[in-house]
Each structure stands twice: as C-alpha cells, then as structure tokens.
Amino acid sequence: MSSLQIEILPVLNDNYMYLLRDPATGVVGVVDPPVAGPVLERLAELDWRGKQGEIDWILSTHHHPDHTAGNLELKERTGCQVAGPAAERERIPGIDVALSEGDLFSLGERAARIFDTPGHTAGHISYWFDDSQALFCADTLFALGCGRLFEGSAEQMWLSLQKLLALPNETLVYCGHEYTLSNARFATSIDPDNSALAARAAEVEKRRQAGEPTVPSRLGEEKATNPFLRPFDEGIRSRLGMQEADDAEVFGEIRRRKDEA
Ligand code: ZN
Ligand code: FE
C-alpha cells in the first residue's frame, strides 16, 4: 500500500494548490485550482497523466474564487470530474460529486475521509487521506494560524478545528495559503513564552528568506505552537485576561486580535 504522491504548487500571490497522484492506479487530482494553465504545465513536467485525461479529479474545499476559478477550464480541457462541499454545491463551479461529513472520497485506491469544517465559509470541507497522513484543510487551519471567519462564528470554527485536533500528530497539514510568516509574528505576540513557538518562528523566517514554502507542517507542531489551537493554554489565557472564559470565547478573542493586527 503506497502513499499518495503530493506536489505543492504555489499560485497567485500566496495560494497553494496541490497535485495528487495515486501510484497504484495513476489517478491524478488537483486540490483547489484557481487557474488551469500552471496545473497542466506542472503535470507535463512531472510526467503525470491521469486515467481519463491529464487529470481525473478536482478536489474543492470551499467556494472562494482563489480556490475554484480554474475548475471549469480544467474540466473542459481534461474531462475531469469535480468533487466539493455539498453545502456549497450551488457555488462550486462544475461540481459533480457533493461531499459532507463522514463521506469517503476515493482517488484511485486512496481514500479521504471528509470533515465538515465550517467557519471560514459556511460549507468548507477538509479531506483527510489517513493512510498518506495528509490533510487538505485549505482556509480552515493554516500553519500557525486559522482562516478568517467570513461566514461562520467563532464557536463554529472552534468546533471545526477540534475535529482536526483529534487527528494523529504525524498528520501533514496542507493548507491553502502561505501566511506563515505573518502568522508567526502574531502568534509570538499572543504566546511569547512558548519556546517551541520561538524556535518555529525563527525557522519560518529562515525558510521564507530562502523563498521556500513553510507548508506542509505536522499537526503535532501546530498543536504545540499554533495559538488558535491552544485557547485552553493557561499562559495565553492569562495574557488575554480570560482565565474564566470557555475555549470558544478565548479562540474568538485570538481571532479578533489577529483580524485587527
Ligand atoms: Zn477562502
Ligand atoms: Fe483562500
């Protein structure tokens, strides 16, 4: 049983899309393409070819154009199918297969479990390929951050993040944007005594100076350093003066401060 092959593809200012290939069957997918051309160019470079066309599947996480604007052109040019969130089916261009909590999505012989992870948008989903230890969570969980609450409440987003927190520490977190440097600076301001965070922030600075992606990260390091996953932390709570608040309220306050940072 071999794992998915995964290629990270930076696009636009700071978006990431991901090319996936199941080595057992040759089935190819792309997560959240805002454009078509660079996907096809990279596939040609990699010499990856799907079963029915250049790609077989688009995996959409949520309806924002910086994640879906390439769907129709890719569908037209390759004959691929589009999978996406059932709750946003009206807004996902070209959607063929609508997915929601508990569904399994198969890419060849590799299966992803679907989580409903609303908060950034009302119907946002995440794809967890457990045997490849890969989580595609787009704008729900970022390296050292989380998505803005455009269509959901803090309570909703905190529930979504808790679903992801329950996954194994080794899980590789493939998020939707390279926001890690600004996230690291904010995280440090909220959690200045966290030595694991300080070390990670220094590493992030180095990587970005070298022009390298900071993605994927391991879920275990997110748990240790990402303040949005740590609203129960005593140090963060006392810094915010919220010792008595519940976790969702602390989370909401961290999110509010980041919005204003
Ligand atoms: Zn988005
Ligand atoms: Fe986005």
mmCIF file of C-alpha atoms and ligand atoms in Angstrom:
data_model
loop_
_atom_site.group_PDB
_atom_site.id
_atom_site.type_symbol
_atom_site.label_atom_id
_atom_site.label_comp_id
_atom_site.label_asym_id
_atom_site.label_seq_id
_atom_site.Cartn_x
_atom_site.Cartn_y
_atom_site.Cartn_z
ATOM 1 C CA MET A 1 0.000 0.000 0.000
ATOM 2 C CA SER A 2 1.797 3.120 -1.134
ATOM 3 C CA SER A 3 1.034 6.679 -0.153
ATOM 4 C CA LEU A 4 -0.236 9.443 -2.363
ATOM 5 C CA GLN A 5 2.354 11.414 -4.265
ATOM 6 C CA ILE A 6 1.826 15.086 -3.457
ATOM 7 C CA GLU A 7 3.244 18.126 -5.258
ATOM 8 C CA ILE A 8 2.852 21.604 -3.864
ATOM 9 C CA LEU A 9 2.095 24.276 -6.440
ATOM 10 C CA PRO A 10 2.277 27.956 -5.409
ATOM 11 C CA VAL A 11 -0.056 30.195 -7.417
ATOM 12 C CA LEU A 12 -1.351 33.788 -7.369
ATOM 13 C CA ASN A 13 0.187 35.836 -4.524
ATOM 14 C CA ASP A 14 0.163 33.323 -1.726
ATOM 15 C CA ASN A 15 -2.196 30.462 -2.648
ATOM 16 C CA TYR A 16 -1.251 26.818 -2.655
ATOM 17 C CA MET A 17 -2.833 24.163 -4.802
ATOM 18 C CA TYR A 18 -1.761 20.551 -4.629
ATOM 19 C CA LEU A 19 -1.316 17.885 -7.263
ATOM 20 C CA LEU A 20 -2.092 14.363 -6.069
ATOM 21 C CA ARG A 21 -1.319 11.038 -7.702
ATOM 22 C CA ASP A 22 -2.195 7.548 -6.564
ATOM 23 C CA PRO A 23 0.835 5.496 -7.637
ATOM 24 C CA ALA A 24 -1.150 2.239 -7.633
ATOM 25 C CA THR A 25 -3.637 3.336 -10.282
ATOM 26 C CA GLY A 26 -2.166 6.510 -11.795
ATOM 27 C CA VAL A 27 -5.266 8.505 -10.901
ATOM 28 C CA VAL A 28 -4.428 12.235 -10.638
ATOM 29 C CA GLY A 29 -6.214 15.010 -8.786
ATOM 30 C CA VAL A 30 -5.710 18.676 -8.005
ATOM 31 C CA VAL A 31 -6.823 20.436 -4.848
ATOM 32 C CA ASP A 32 -8.279 23.963 -5.165
ATOM 33 C CA PRO A 33 -7.048 25.227 -8.543
ATOM 34 C CA PRO A 34 -7.660 28.969 -9.113
ATOM 35 C CA VAL A 35 -6.076 28.685 -12.597
ATOM 36 C CA ALA A 36 -5.728 25.924 -15.188
ATOM 37 C CA GLY A 37 -2.545 26.601 -17.178
ATOM 38 C CA PRO A 38 0.038 26.134 -14.401
ATOM 39 C CA VAL A 39 -1.616 22.850 -13.364
ATOM 40 C CA LEU A 40 -1.273 21.392 -16.855
ATOM 41 C CA GLU A 41 2.282 22.698 -17.236
ATOM 42 C CA ARG A 42 3.414 21.184 -13.954
ATOM 43 C CA LEU A 43 1.749 17.861 -14.764
ATOM 44 C CA ALA A 44 3.621 17.734 -18.044
ATOM 45 C CA GLU A 45 6.905 18.451 -16.229
ATOM 46 C CA LEU A 46 6.192 15.708 -13.720
ATOM 47 C CA ASP A 47 5.099 13.381 -16.487
ATOM 48 C CA TRP A 48 1.926 12.607 -14.557
ATOM 49 C CA ARG A 49 -1.090 11.676 -16.594
ATOM 50 C CA GLY A 50 -4.466 10.702 -15.217
ATOM 51 C CA LYS A 51 -6.597 7.809 -16.392
ATOM 52 C CA GLN A 52 -9.179 9.705 -18.449
ATOM 53 C CA GLY A 53 -7.283 12.908 -19.269
ATOM 54 C CA GLU A 54 -4.445 14.918 -17.776
ATOM 55 C CA ILE A 55 -6.315 14.944 -14.507
ATOM 56 C CA ASP A 56 -9.201 12.859 -13.230
ATOM 57 C CA TRP A 57 -10.431 14.904 -10.289
ATOM 58 C CA ILE A 58 -10.610 18.393 -8.879
ATOM 59 C CA LEU A 59 -10.986 18.411 -5.110
ATOM 60 C CA SER A 60 -12.640 21.661 -3.995
ATOM 61 C CA THR A 61 -12.680 22.680 -0.339
ATOM 62 C CA HIS A 62 -14.816 25.844 -0.472
ATOM 63 C CA HIS A 63 -16.330 28.256 -2.945
ATOM 64 C CA HIS A 64 -13.884 31.198 -2.876
ATOM 65 C CA PRO A 65 -12.596 32.030 -6.378
ATOM 66 C CA ASP A 66 -8.942 31.860 -5.298
ATOM 67 C CA HIS A 67 -9.607 28.121 -4.845
ATOM 68 C CA THR A 68 -12.124 27.360 -7.609
ATOM 69 C CA ALA A 69 -11.669 29.761 -10.537
ATOM 70 C CA GLY A 70 -9.759 27.114 -12.518
ATOM 71 C CA ASN A 71 -12.388 24.394 -12.183
ATOM 72 C CA LEU A 72 -14.349 24.943 -15.384
ATOM 73 C CA GLU A 73 -11.378 25.423 -17.677
ATOM 74 C CA LEU A 74 -9.668 22.327 -16.262
ATOM 75 C CA LYS A 75 -12.860 20.352 -16.611
ATOM 76 C CA GLU A 76 -13.251 21.459 -20.203
ATOM 77 C CA ARG A 77 -9.650 20.765 -21.133
ATOM 78 C CA THR A 78 -9.227 17.409 -19.345
ATOM 79 C CA GLY A 79 -12.692 15.926 -18.901
ATOM 80 C CA CYS A 80 -12.090 15.620 -15.156
ATOM 81 C CA GLN A 81 -14.790 15.489 -12.508
ATOM 82 C CA VAL A 82 -15.190 17.937 -9.649
ATOM 83 C CA ALA A 83 -15.756 16.967 -6.014
ATOM 84 C CA GLY A 84 -16.680 19.604 -3.471
ATOM 85 C CA PRO A 85 -18.725 20.546 -0.438
ATOM 86 C CA ALA A 86 -22.387 19.550 -0.563
ATOM 87 C CA ALA A 87 -23.357 22.639 1.421
ATOM 88 C CA GLU A 88 -21.822 24.880 -1.278
ATOM 89 C CA ARG A 89 -22.828 22.872 -4.337
ATOM 90 C CA GLU A 90 -24.504 25.933 -5.920
ATOM 91 C CA ARG A 91 -21.230 27.854 -5.708
ATOM 92 C CA ILE A 92 -18.616 25.267 -6.734
ATOM 93 C CA PRO A 93 -18.076 25.595 -10.496
ATOM 94 C CA GLY A 94 -18.570 22.294 -12.315
ATOM 95 C CA ILE A 95 -19.349 20.210 -9.235
ATOM 96 C CA ASP A 96 -20.215 16.561 -9.969
ATOM 97 C CA VAL A 97 -19.841 14.898 -6.570
ATOM 98 C CA ALA A 98 -21.068 16.599 -3.400
ATOM 99 C CA LEU A 99 -19.330 15.604 -0.162
ATOM 100 C CA SER A 100 -20.088 16.105 3.508
ATOM 101 C CA GLU A 101 -19.073 14.895 6.969
ATOM 102 C CA GLY A 102 -18.280 11.196 7.129
ATOM 103 C CA ASP A 103 -18.185 10.610 3.362
ATOM 104 C CA LEU A 104 -15.264 8.811 1.786
ATOM 105 C CA PHE A 105 -13.768 10.252 -1.374
ATOM 106 C CA SER A 106 -11.660 7.863 -3.451
ATOM 107 C CA LEU A 107 -8.729 8.940 -5.566
ATOM 108 C CA GLY A 108 -7.813 5.631 -7.191
ATOM 109 C CA GLU A 109 -7.139 3.319 -4.272
ATOM 110 C CA ARG A 110 -6.512 6.106 -1.758
ATOM 111 C CA ALA A 111 -9.497 7.283 0.269
ATOM 112 C CA ALA A 112 -10.049 10.585 2.023
ATOM 113 C CA ARG A 113 -12.424 10.979 4.914
ATOM 114 C CA ILE A 114 -14.426 14.188 4.676
ATOM 115 C CA PHE A 115 -14.879 16.601 7.556
ATOM 116 C CA ASP A 116 -17.319 19.480 7.523
ATOM 117 C CA THR A 117 -15.153 22.357 8.741
ATOM 118 C CA PRO A 118 -17.349 25.475 8.565
ATOM 119 C CA GLY A 119 -16.249 28.872 9.834
ATOM 120 C CA HIS A 120 -14.236 30.462 7.027
ATOM 121 C CA THR A 121 -17.149 29.669 4.726
ATOM 122 C CA ALA A 122 -20.415 28.040 5.770
ATOM 123 C CA GLY A 123 -19.787 24.782 3.892
ATOM 124 C CA HIS A 124 -15.998 24.419 3.903
ATOM 125 C CA ILE A 125 -14.832 20.774 3.898
ATOM 126 C CA SER A 126 -11.452 19.175 4.606
ATOM 127 C CA TYR A 127 -10.033 15.985 3.064
ATOM 128 C CA TRP A 128 -8.081 13.573 5.258
ATOM 129 C CA PHE A 129 -6.165 10.807 3.458
ATOM 130 C CA ASP A 130 -5.395 8.828 6.591
ATOM 131 C CA ASP A 131 -3.044 6.245 5.097
ATOM 132 C CA SER A 132 -0.996 9.030 3.488
ATOM 133 C CA GLN A 133 -1.151 11.115 6.692
ATOM 134 C CA ALA A 134 -2.275 14.051 4.557
ATOM 135 C CA LEU A 135 -4.874 16.644 5.485
ATOM 136 C CA PHE A 136 -6.091 19.195 2.928
ATOM 137 C CA CYS A 137 -7.812 21.817 5.041
ATOM 138 C CA ALA A 138 -7.408 24.943 2.843
ATOM 139 C CA ASP A 139 -8.572 28.031 4.746
ATOM 140 C CA THR A 140 -9.670 26.291 7.949
ATOM 141 C CA LEU A 141 -6.294 25.610 9.588
ATOM 142 C CA PHE A 142 -3.161 27.422 8.458
ATOM 143 C CA ALA A 143 0.409 26.873 9.567
ATOM 144 C CA LEU A 144 0.444 28.876 12.826
ATOM 145 C CA GLY A 145 -2.956 30.374 12.036
ATOM 146 C CA CYS A 146 -6.553 29.779 11.000
ATOM 147 C CA GLY A 147 -8.898 31.165 8.385
ATOM 148 C CA ARG A 148 -10.883 34.357 8.787
ATOM 149 C CA LEU A 149 -14.488 33.971 9.862
ATOM 150 C CA PHE A 150 -16.258 35.208 6.749
ATOM 151 C CA GLU A 151 -19.383 33.071 7.031
ATOM 152 C CA GLY A 152 -19.236 31.456 10.451
ATOM 153 C CA SER A 153 -18.963 32.122 14.160
ATOM 154 C CA ALA A 154 -16.016 31.581 16.474
ATOM 155 C CA GLU A 155 -17.918 28.687 18.089
ATOM 156 C CA GLN A 156 -18.367 27.025 14.714
ATOM 157 C CA MET A 157 -14.724 27.435 13.717
ATOM 158 C CA TRP A 158 -13.522 26.183 17.090
ATOM 159 C CA LEU A 159 -15.671 23.038 16.624
ATOM 160 C CA SER A 160 -14.178 22.572 13.160
ATOM 161 C CA LEU A 161 -10.635 22.942 14.478
ATOM 162 C CA GLN A 162 -11.345 20.440 17.253
ATOM 163 C CA LYS A 163 -12.205 17.815 14.628
ATOM 164 C CA LEU A 164 -8.783 18.355 13.089
ATOM 165 C CA LEU A 165 -7.089 18.397 16.504
ATOM 166 C CA ALA A 166 -8.289 14.828 17.006
ATOM 167 C CA LEU A 167 -6.171 13.563 14.083
ATOM 168 C CA PRO A 168 -2.733 11.991 14.687
ATOM 169 C CA ASN A 169 0.236 14.249 15.423
ATOM 170 C CA GLU A 170 2.100 12.934 12.350
ATOM 171 C CA THR A 171 -0.625 14.286 10.040
ATOM 172 C CA LEU A 172 0.789 16.590 7.381
ATOM 173 C CA VAL A 173 -1.237 19.788 7.177
ATOM 174 C CA TYR A 174 -1.593 21.096 3.611
ATOM 175 C CA CYS A 175 -3.264 24.479 3.925
ATOM 176 C CA GLY A 176 -4.487 26.976 1.336
ATOM 177 C CA HIS A 177 -2.108 29.900 1.720
ATOM 178 C CA GLU A 178 1.453 30.861 2.602
ATOM 179 C CA TYR A 179 0.581 33.127 5.530
ATOM 180 C CA THR A 180 3.009 31.564 7.964
ATOM 181 C CA LEU A 181 5.408 34.470 8.474
ATOM 182 C CA SER A 182 2.718 36.958 9.462
ATOM 183 C CA ASN A 183 1.012 34.223 11.489
ATOM 184 C CA ALA A 184 4.288 33.543 13.334
ATOM 185 C CA ARG A 185 4.681 37.188 14.303
ATOM 186 C CA PHE A 186 1.133 37.361 15.590
ATOM 187 C CA ALA A 187 1.440 34.022 17.425
ATOM 188 C CA THR A 188 4.569 35.238 19.176
ATOM 189 C CA SER A 189 2.736 38.342 20.397
ATOM 190 C CA ILE A 190 -0.033 36.171 21.914
ATOM 191 C CA ASP A 191 2.200 33.416 23.299
ATOM 192 C CA PRO A 192 5.645 34.990 23.875
ATOM 193 C CA ASP A 193 6.871 32.468 26.470
ATOM 194 C CA ASN A 194 6.344 29.413 24.247
ATOM 195 C CA SER A 195 9.853 28.194 23.394
ATOM 196 C CA ALA A 196 8.639 25.729 20.749
ATOM 197 C CA LEU A 197 6.895 28.635 19.043
ATOM 198 C CA ALA A 198 10.002 30.853 19.230
ATOM 199 C CA ALA A 199 12.091 28.121 17.612
ATOM 200 C CA ARG A 200 9.497 27.549 14.908
ATOM 201 C CA ALA A 201 9.132 31.277 14.204
ATOM 202 C CA ALA A 202 12.905 31.520 13.656
ATOM 203 C CA GLU A 203 12.756 28.555 11.285
ATOM 204 C CA VAL A 204 9.857 30.135 9.380
ATOM 205 C CA GLU A 205 11.824 33.392 8.951
ATOM 206 C CA LYS A 206 14.728 31.426 7.537
ATOM 207 C CA ARG A 207 12.623 29.425 5.125
ATOM 208 C CA ARG A 208 10.778 32.442 3.789
ATOM 209 C CA GLN A 209 14.035 34.348 3.330
ATOM 210 C CA ALA A 210 15.226 31.401 1.238
ATOM 211 C CA GLY A 211 11.971 31.550 -0.745
ATOM 212 C CA GLU A 212 10.887 28.090 0.440
ATOM 213 C CA PRO A 213 7.342 27.071 1.388
ATOM 214 C CA THR A 214 6.605 26.516 5.081
ATOM 215 C CA VAL A 215 3.894 24.024 4.137
ATOM 216 C CA PRO A 216 3.151 21.240 4.943
ATOM 217 C CA SER A 217 3.572 21.308 8.690
ATOM 218 C CA ARG A 218 2.919 18.477 11.134
ATOM 219 C CA LEU A 219 -0.262 18.608 13.160
ATOM 220 C CA GLY A 220 1.788 17.869 16.277
ATOM 221 C CA GLU A 221 3.810 21.053 15.831
ATOM 222 C CA GLU A 222 0.611 23.020 15.216
ATOM 223 C CA LYS A 223 -0.770 21.693 18.496
ATOM 224 C CA ALA A 224 2.364 22.890 20.278
ATOM 225 C CA THR A 225 2.739 26.286 18.620
ATOM 226 C CA ASN A 226 -0.436 27.489 16.873
ATOM 227 C CA PRO A 227 -2.313 29.802 19.295
ATOM 228 C CA PHE A 228 -5.630 29.148 17.504
ATOM 229 C CA LEU A 229 -5.354 25.507 18.607
ATOM 230 C CA ARG A 230 -4.395 26.455 22.181
ATOM 231 C CA PRO A 231 -7.210 28.567 23.676
ATOM 232 C CA PHE A 232 -7.064 26.332 26.788
ATOM 233 C CA ASP A 233 -3.425 27.264 27.412
ATOM 234 C CA GLU A 234 -3.010 28.982 30.779
ATOM 235 C CA GLY A 235 -0.298 31.339 29.547
ATOM 236 C CA ILE A 236 -2.417 32.566 26.630
ATOM 237 C CA ARG A 237 -5.498 32.893 28.845
ATOM 238 C CA SER A 238 -3.785 34.964 31.484
ATOM 239 C CA ARG A 239 -2.164 37.151 28.837
ATOM 240 C CA LEU A 240 -5.666 37.856 27.443
ATOM 241 C CA GLY A 241 -7.150 38.231 30.934
ATOM 242 C CA MET A 242 -9.604 35.416 30.130
ATOM 243 C CA GLN A 243 -8.851 32.807 32.801
ATOM 244 C CA GLU A 244 -12.547 32.067 33.347
ATOM 245 C CA ALA A 245 -13.774 32.119 29.744
ATOM 246 C CA ASP A 246 -14.574 28.988 27.778
ATOM 247 C CA ASP A 247 -12.307 27.792 24.994
ATOM 248 C CA ALA A 248 -14.506 29.053 22.161
ATOM 249 C CA GLU A 249 -14.546 32.557 23.679
ATOM 250 C CA VAL A 250 -10.767 32.605 24.036
ATOM 251 C CA PHE A 251 -10.444 31.318 20.484
ATOM 252 C CA GLY A 252 -12.795 34.089 19.295
ATOM 253 C CA GLU A 253 -10.724 36.731 21.060
ATOM 254 C CA ILE A 254 -7.494 35.441 19.476
ATOM 255 C CA ARG A 255 -9.206 35.535 16.061
ATOM 256 C CA ARG A 256 -10.476 39.075 16.706
ATOM 257 C CA ARG A 257 -6.988 40.279 17.634
ATOM 258 C CA LYS A 258 -5.488 38.724 14.521
ATOM 259 C CA ASP A 259 -8.115 40.474 12.384
ATOM 260 C CA GLU A 260 -7.021 43.767 13.894
ATOM 261 C CA ALA A 261 -3.284 43.084 13.876
HETATM 262 ZN ZN ZN B 1 -11.036 31.142 1.220
HETATM 263 FE FE FE B 2 -8.246 31.349 0.203
#
